[in-house]
Amino acid sequence: MFHLTLNTVVVMLVILSMLGGATLYVRRLQHQHPERDDSELTQRIRSWWMMIGAVFTVLLFPQPVVVAAVAVLSYLALREFLSIIPTRLADRRAIFWAYLMIPLQYYWIAIGWYGLFVIFIPVYVFLFLPFRLVVTGETDGFINAVGTLQWGVMLTVFSISHLAYLFVLPPGQNPSGGGAGLVLYLLLLTEGNDVAQYVWGKSLGQRKIIPKVSPNKTWEGFLGGVATTLLLGLVLSAVLTPLSLSEGALAGFLIGISGFIGDVCVSAVKRDLRIKDTGTLIPGHGGILDRLDSLTYTAPLFFHYVYYLRY
């Protein structure tokens, strides 16, 4: 853990303390009100322990391990995405090639080849996959197959891979937090935005934004969440990032808005497929995509924002 700065260690300890406090609070409620069914809340907190524990453990390792871990996350997310969308028998070989693109994308990250990293999937992979589908000779459903496969790779591989590249950015440009600090900053703001929008929506929510896509999303929850994330971005910018206070506030604003967009886009997929969750891998939270939906938009936007300003 020699690559972790004091700031990142302190932030990690604060997060663990907050999660420990939440655990004790729920146990106290269960003791005081044994008639209440808090099993779902308890399950969610246990899952948060597992997820945060996994993230913090991975961050203790050197860069190659972190990059490999995020690559595995992309694989699981792509597999989950392909498990819920309808595919043709003729798509199998193209899907196989889509999986093969994951180690290549993360190899460019491991060697720090930014130029190829940023165009490999949206240019070369997007040109190759339709051709691989064409050579099967099956044209029925071709457009749908191309669109779903390309968008799945874009969300689960290209977007998520920006999380790994944050970690391998030159640490000298961010002495306060290093690569781990940038990752923590993004994850804290993304997940904090989700929680804040939920809390504000439950407390003050009246006017629906997109009721046909996500009935529980309200303007009050959205605006309250963005304001909270903006403030959180400002406060944590000096601790974990090389950004100034104003730049940190703008980062929080961008993450608040883009996180909402990622959430509702994946919600639209689930509505279209008539499913509640994308999977069951995380008890109380659904699948991998249910937890990564916001990150699919916040990761690339935050990465390029920081990269443009400081790298």
Tab-separated table of C-alpha atoms in Angstrom:
chain	number	residue	atom	x	y	z
A	1	MET	CA	0.000	0.000	0.000
A	2	PHE	CA	3.064	2.273	-0.395
A	3	HIS	CA	1.360	4.018	-3.303
A	4	LEU	CA	-1.530	5.208	-1.119
A	5	THR	CA	-1.222	8.732	0.246
A	6	LEU	CA	-2.186	9.713	3.767
A	7	ASN	CA	-5.295	11.463	2.428
A	8	THR	CA	-6.571	8.352	0.668
A	9	VAL	CA	-5.989	6.201	3.754
A	10	VAL	CA	-7.845	8.688	5.968
A	11	VAL	CA	-10.786	8.859	3.539
A	12	MET	CA	-10.939	5.062	3.408
A	13	LEU	CA	-10.978	4.866	7.203
A	14	VAL	CA	-13.736	7.494	7.380
A	15	ILE	CA	-15.857	5.499	4.918
A	16	LEU	CA	-15.368	2.304	6.939
A	17	SER	CA	-16.286	4.177	10.124
A	18	MET	CA	-19.476	5.537	8.538
A	19	LEU	CA	-20.439	2.073	7.312
A	20	GLY	CA	-19.733	0.668	10.775
A	21	GLY	CA	-21.956	3.354	12.294
A	22	ALA	CA	-24.753	2.498	9.872
A	23	THR	CA	-24.438	-1.181	10.783
A	24	LEU	CA	-24.680	-0.448	14.514
A	25	TYR	CA	-27.653	1.864	13.937
A	26	VAL	CA	-29.589	-0.806	12.035
A	27	ARG	CA	-28.838	-3.381	14.724
A	28	ARG	CA	-30.100	-0.966	17.355
A	29	LEU	CA	-33.333	-0.459	15.416
A	30	GLN	CA	-33.794	-4.210	15.138
A	31	HIS	CA	-33.290	-4.584	18.881
A	32	GLN	CA	-35.731	-1.791	19.692
A	33	HIS	CA	-38.348	-2.866	17.132
A	34	PRO	CA	-38.070	-6.650	16.658
A	35	GLU	CA	-41.483	-6.708	14.954
A	36	ARG	CA	-40.174	-4.723	11.989
A	37	ASP	CA	-38.816	-6.507	8.936
A	38	ASP	CA	-35.451	-4.872	8.213
A	39	SER	CA	-34.035	-7.866	6.343
A	40	GLU	CA	-33.693	-5.973	3.044
A	41	LEU	CA	-31.848	-3.076	4.696
A	42	THR	CA	-29.575	-5.504	6.547
A	43	GLN	CA	-28.854	-7.337	3.313
A	44	ARG	CA	-28.013	-4.094	1.538
A	45	ILE	CA	-25.557	-3.070	4.273
A	46	ARG	CA	-23.880	-6.484	4.151
A	47	SER	CA	-23.494	-6.085	0.413
A	48	TRP	CA	-21.987	-2.629	0.912
A	49	TRP	CA	-19.429	-4.180	3.280
A	50	MET	CA	-18.516	-6.706	0.581
A	51	MET	CA	-18.347	-4.128	-2.217
A	52	ILE	CA	-16.376	-1.532	-0.253
A	53	GLY	CA	-14.129	-4.238	1.162
A	54	ALA	CA	-13.417	-5.515	-2.346
A	55	VAL	CA	-12.666	-2.015	-3.705
A	56	PHE	CA	-10.388	-1.072	-0.816
A	57	THR	CA	-8.542	-4.401	-0.972
A	58	VAL	CA	-7.895	-4.011	-4.701
A	59	LEU	CA	-6.617	-0.455	-4.204
A	60	LEU	CA	-3.919	-1.797	-1.870
A	61	PHE	CA	-2.290	-3.660	-4.747
A	62	PRO	CA	-0.008	-2.236	-7.485
A	63	GLN	CA	-1.268	-0.977	-10.834
A	64	PRO	CA	-1.315	-4.269	-12.806
A	65	VAL	CA	-3.595	-5.896	-10.238
A	66	VAL	CA	-5.973	-2.933	-10.181
A	67	VAL	CA	-6.173	-2.853	-13.990
A	68	ALA	CA	-6.815	-6.616	-14.085
A	69	ALA	CA	-9.514	-6.303	-11.412
A	70	VAL	CA	-11.396	-3.630	-13.377
A	71	ALA	CA	-11.042	-5.792	-16.504
A	72	VAL	CA	-12.765	-8.638	-14.645
A	73	LEU	CA	-15.490	-6.176	-13.631
A	74	SER	CA	-15.987	-5.261	-17.295
A	75	TYR	CA	-16.197	-8.938	-18.210
A	76	LEU	CA	-18.850	-9.597	-15.572
A	77	ALA	CA	-20.828	-6.520	-16.628
A	78	LEU	CA	-20.710	-7.446	-20.335
A	79	ARG	CA	-21.721	-11.021	-19.574
A	80	GLU	CA	-24.646	-9.767	-17.507
A	81	PHE	CA	-25.702	-7.356	-20.256
A	82	LEU	CA	-25.607	-10.086	-22.892
A	83	SER	CA	-27.560	-12.412	-20.602
A	84	ILE	CA	-30.570	-10.085	-20.461
A	85	ILE	CA	-30.802	-8.950	-24.095
A	86	PRO	CA	-32.141	-11.200	-26.865
A	87	THR	CA	-29.402	-12.480	-29.173
A	88	ARG	CA	-29.384	-14.624	-32.304
A	89	LEU	CA	-27.566	-17.910	-32.722
A	90	ALA	CA	-25.571	-16.215	-35.481
A	91	ASP	CA	-24.259	-13.628	-32.994
A	92	ARG	CA	-22.221	-16.087	-30.935
A	93	ARG	CA	-18.893	-15.634	-32.722
A	94	ALA	CA	-19.187	-11.846	-32.746
A	95	ILE	CA	-19.933	-11.983	-29.006
A	96	PHE	CA	-16.822	-14.122	-28.547
A	97	TRP	CA	-14.771	-11.423	-30.301
A	98	ALA	CA	-16.374	-8.767	-28.107
A	99	TYR	CA	-15.081	-10.605	-25.047
A	100	LEU	CA	-11.615	-10.820	-26.594
A	101	MET	CA	-11.517	-7.035	-26.878
A	102	ILE	CA	-11.565	-6.686	-23.072
A	103	PRO	CA	-7.949	-7.781	-22.396
A	104	LEU	CA	-6.763	-5.677	-25.339
A	105	GLN	CA	-8.518	-2.542	-24.059
A	106	TYR	CA	-7.001	-3.009	-20.611
A	107	TYR	CA	-3.581	-3.798	-22.050
A	108	TRP	CA	-3.484	-0.311	-23.595
A	109	ILE	CA	-4.236	1.037	-20.116
A	110	ALA	CA	-1.533	-1.079	-18.463
A	111	ILE	CA	1.138	0.270	-20.820
A	112	GLY	CA	-0.265	3.814	-20.694
A	113	TRP	CA	-1.046	4.094	-24.430
A	114	TYR	CA	-3.682	6.805	-24.175
A	115	GLY	CA	-4.010	7.355	-27.938
A	116	LEU	CA	-5.037	3.781	-28.687
A	117	PHE	CA	-7.030	3.388	-25.464
A	118	VAL	CA	-9.328	6.244	-26.394
A	119	ILE	CA	-10.097	5.083	-29.959
A	120	PHE	CA	-9.709	1.301	-29.895
A	121	ILE	CA	-13.325	0.463	-29.035
A	122	PRO	CA	-15.289	3.419	-30.493
A	123	VAL	CA	-13.410	3.169	-33.804
A	124	TYR	CA	-11.756	-0.171	-34.501
A	125	VAL	CA	-14.009	-2.485	-32.483
A	126	PHE	CA	-17.144	-0.705	-33.694
A	127	LEU	CA	-15.988	-1.179	-37.299
A	128	PHE	CA	-14.991	-4.795	-36.790
A	129	LEU	CA	-18.061	-6.182	-34.963
A	130	PRO	CA	-20.598	-5.410	-37.745
A	131	PHE	CA	-18.282	-7.089	-40.271
A	132	ARG	CA	-18.029	-10.175	-38.049
A	133	LEU	CA	-21.825	-10.294	-37.898
A	134	VAL	CA	-22.092	-9.875	-41.671
A	135	VAL	CA	-19.890	-12.845	-42.565
A	136	THR	CA	-22.403	-15.203	-40.938
A	137	GLY	CA	-24.759	-14.361	-43.800
A	138	GLU	CA	-27.688	-13.740	-41.435
A	139	THR	CA	-29.357	-10.400	-42.191
A	140	ASP	CA	-32.599	-10.766	-40.226
A	141	GLY	CA	-32.186	-8.710	-37.067
A	142	PHE	CA	-28.767	-7.418	-38.170
A	143	ILE	CA	-29.319	-3.781	-37.157
A	144	ASN	CA	-30.634	-4.744	-33.731
A	145	ALA	CA	-27.738	-7.146	-33.175
A	146	VAL	CA	-25.128	-4.539	-34.124
A	147	GLY	CA	-26.691	-1.817	-31.996
A	148	THR	CA	-27.140	-3.886	-28.843
A	149	LEU	CA	-23.687	-5.465	-29.024
A	150	GLN	CA	-21.902	-2.189	-29.706
A	151	TRP	CA	-23.759	-0.320	-26.975
A	152	GLY	CA	-23.116	-3.153	-24.523
A	153	VAL	CA	-19.378	-3.031	-25.230
A	154	MET	CA	-19.429	0.758	-24.979
A	155	LEU	CA	-21.094	0.759	-21.557
A	156	THR	CA	-19.457	-2.208	-19.892
A	157	VAL	CA	-15.962	-2.129	-21.383
A	158	PHE	CA	-15.069	1.288	-22.783
A	159	SER	CA	-16.832	3.405	-20.170
A	160	ILE	CA	-15.778	1.318	-17.180
A	161	SER	CA	-12.175	1.092	-18.415
A	162	HIS	CA	-11.758	4.807	-17.654
A	163	LEU	CA	-11.880	3.863	-13.974
A	164	ALA	CA	-8.702	1.797	-14.427
A	165	TYR	CA	-6.951	4.547	-16.404
A	166	LEU	CA	-7.579	7.004	-13.560
A	167	PHE	CA	-5.491	4.757	-11.331
A	168	VAL	CA	-2.510	4.657	-13.707
A	169	LEU	CA	-2.313	8.403	-14.359
A	170	PRO	CA	1.072	9.866	-13.276
A	171	PRO	CA	0.932	10.196	-9.449
A	172	GLY	CA	3.215	13.222	-9.505
A	173	GLN	CA	0.381	15.306	-10.913
A	174	ASN	CA	-1.789	14.487	-7.900
A	175	PRO	CA	0.463	14.335	-4.797
A	176	SER	CA	-2.473	14.620	-2.395
A	177	GLY	CA	-4.334	11.547	-3.603
A	178	GLY	CA	-2.518	9.797	-6.422
A	179	GLY	CA	-4.365	7.452	-8.741
A	180	ALA	CA	-6.212	5.818	-5.869
A	181	GLY	CA	-7.444	9.231	-4.764
A	182	LEU	CA	-8.956	9.932	-8.176
A	183	VAL	CA	-10.700	6.544	-8.148
A	184	LEU	CA	-12.047	7.134	-4.640
A	185	TYR	CA	-13.211	10.622	-5.587
A	186	LEU	CA	-15.143	9.324	-8.589
A	187	LEU	CA	-16.693	6.411	-6.698
A	188	LEU	CA	-17.644	8.525	-3.682
A	189	LEU	CA	-19.304	11.198	-5.789
A	190	THR	CA	-21.054	8.716	-8.072
A	191	GLU	CA	-22.469	6.591	-5.255
A	192	GLY	CA	-23.066	9.661	-3.089
A	193	ASN	CA	-25.083	11.192	-5.911
A	194	ASP	CA	-27.255	8.065	-6.147
A	195	VAL	CA	-27.900	8.104	-2.403
A	196	ALA	CA	-28.512	11.863	-2.276
A	197	GLN	CA	-31.000	11.769	-5.159
A	198	TYR	CA	-32.843	8.921	-3.426
A	199	VAL	CA	-32.955	10.733	-0.050
A	200	TRP	CA	-34.003	14.096	-1.500
A	201	GLY	CA	-36.579	12.398	-3.679
A	202	LYS	CA	-38.061	10.498	-0.735
A	203	SER	CA	-38.088	13.620	1.449
A	204	LEU	CA	-39.290	16.310	-0.957
A	205	GLY	CA	-40.097	14.593	-4.242
A	206	GLN	CA	-43.338	15.697	-5.916
A	207	ARG	CA	-42.782	16.316	-9.641
A	208	LYS	CA	-41.798	13.329	-11.752
A	209	ILE	CA	-39.053	13.690	-14.381
A	210	ILE	CA	-39.464	10.615	-16.572
A	211	PRO	CA	-42.308	8.613	-15.008
A	212	LYS	CA	-42.492	6.066	-17.834
A	213	VAL	CA	-38.812	5.202	-17.409
A	214	SER	CA	-38.196	5.644	-13.684
A	215	PRO	CA	-41.366	6.468	-11.704
A	216	ASN	CA	-39.456	7.280	-8.504
A	217	LYS	CA	-37.211	9.947	-10.063
A	218	THR	CA	-38.331	13.488	-9.249
A	219	TRP	CA	-37.057	16.960	-10.017
A	220	GLU	CA	-36.587	17.595	-6.291
A	221	GLY	CA	-34.481	14.446	-5.912
A	222	PHE	CA	-32.463	15.213	-9.038
A	223	LEU	CA	-31.695	18.835	-8.137
A	224	GLY	CA	-31.030	18.005	-4.478
A	225	GLY	CA	-28.687	15.207	-5.511
A	226	VAL	CA	-26.764	17.395	-7.963
A	227	ALA	CA	-26.401	20.150	-5.346
A	228	THR	CA	-25.188	17.651	-2.745
A	229	THR	CA	-22.711	16.085	-5.177
A	230	LEU	CA	-21.450	19.535	-6.194
A	231	LEU	CA	-20.755	20.334	-2.535
A	232	LEU	CA	-19.116	16.953	-1.954
A	233	GLY	CA	-16.962	17.448	-5.034
A	234	LEU	CA	-15.816	20.836	-3.766
A	235	VAL	CA	-14.949	19.507	-0.285
A	236	LEU	CA	-13.065	16.421	-1.474
A	237	SER	CA	-11.250	18.055	-4.393
A	238	ALA	CA	-8.408	19.398	-2.258
A	239	VAL	CA	-8.089	16.083	-0.407
A	240	LEU	CA	-8.083	13.555	-3.238
A	241	THR	CA	-7.507	15.378	-6.536
A	242	PRO	CA	-5.271	18.022	-8.169
A	243	LEU	CA	-8.355	20.129	-8.922
A	244	SER	CA	-9.003	23.573	-7.479
A	245	LEU	CA	-12.121	24.170	-5.401
A	246	SER	CA	-14.048	25.635	-8.332
A	247	GLU	CA	-12.925	22.800	-10.602
A	248	GLY	CA	-13.940	20.281	-7.952
A	249	ALA	CA	-17.368	21.886	-7.680
A	250	LEU	CA	-17.787	21.665	-11.460
A	251	ALA	CA	-16.679	18.022	-11.355
A	252	GLY	CA	-19.381	17.355	-8.758
A	253	PHE	CA	-21.933	19.092	-10.956
A	254	LEU	CA	-20.948	17.011	-14.001
A	255	ILE	CA	-20.981	13.764	-12.016
A	256	GLY	CA	-24.394	14.610	-10.546
A	257	ILE	CA	-25.969	15.126	-13.958
A	258	SER	CA	-24.170	12.327	-15.818
A	259	GLY	CA	-24.840	9.862	-13.004
A	260	PHE	CA	-28.563	10.531	-13.345
A	261	ILE	CA	-28.362	9.991	-17.119
A	262	GLY	CA	-26.551	6.672	-16.726
A	263	ASP	CA	-29.101	5.520	-14.161
A	264	VAL	CA	-32.159	6.274	-16.303
A	265	CYS	CA	-30.580	4.847	-19.479
A	266	VAL	CA	-30.054	1.461	-17.821
A	267	SER	CA	-33.541	1.776	-16.294
A	268	ALA	CA	-34.920	2.211	-19.817
A	269	VAL	CA	-33.209	-1.044	-20.839
A	270	LYS	CA	-34.825	-2.869	-17.926
A	271	ARG	CA	-38.224	-1.349	-18.722
A	272	ASP	CA	-37.915	-2.433	-22.330
A	273	LEU	CA	-37.019	-5.989	-21.280
A	274	ARG	CA	-39.678	-6.057	-18.519
A	275	ILE	CA	-37.192	-6.927	-15.770
A	276	LYS	CA	-36.641	-5.394	-12.331
A	277	ASP	CA	-32.879	-5.964	-12.014
A	278	THR	CA	-30.132	-6.848	-14.452
A	279	GLY	CA	-28.994	-9.741	-12.254
A	280	THR	CA	-28.807	-11.224	-8.764
A	281	LEU	CA	-25.067	-11.206	-8.103
A	282	ILE	CA	-25.228	-8.529	-5.361
A	283	PRO	CA	-27.837	-9.364	-2.672
A	284	GLY	CA	-30.187	-6.452	-2.075
A	285	HIS	CA	-28.760	-4.463	-4.985
A	286	GLY	CA	-29.472	-6.611	-8.026
A	287	GLY	CA	-26.765	-7.190	-10.605
A	288	ILE	CA	-23.464	-5.639	-11.605
A	289	LEU	CA	-25.121	-3.193	-14.016
A	290	ASP	CA	-27.568	-2.091	-11.327
A	291	ARG	CA	-24.592	-0.772	-9.388
A	292	LEU	CA	-22.527	0.412	-12.355
A	293	ASP	CA	-25.306	2.187	-14.263
A	294	SER	CA	-24.351	5.683	-13.093
A	295	LEU	CA	-20.621	4.931	-13.374
A	296	THR	CA	-20.945	4.101	-17.079
A	297	TYR	CA	-21.506	7.812	-17.673
A	298	THR	CA	-19.574	9.438	-14.812
A	299	ALA	CA	-16.301	7.529	-15.364
A	300	PRO	CA	-15.504	8.707	-18.930
A	301	LEU	CA	-16.738	12.264	-18.317
A	302	PHE	CA	-14.749	12.692	-15.104
A	303	PHE	CA	-11.647	11.076	-16.611
A	304	HIS	CA	-11.525	13.369	-19.624
A	305	TYR	CA	-12.360	16.404	-17.480
A	306	VAL	CA	-9.396	15.720	-15.171
A	307	TYR	CA	-7.133	14.639	-18.021
A	308	TYR	CA	-7.796	17.858	-19.927
A	309	LEU	CA	-7.223	20.091	-16.930
A	310	ARG	CA	-4.184	18.451	-15.311
A	311	TYR	CA	-2.611	15.793	-17.518
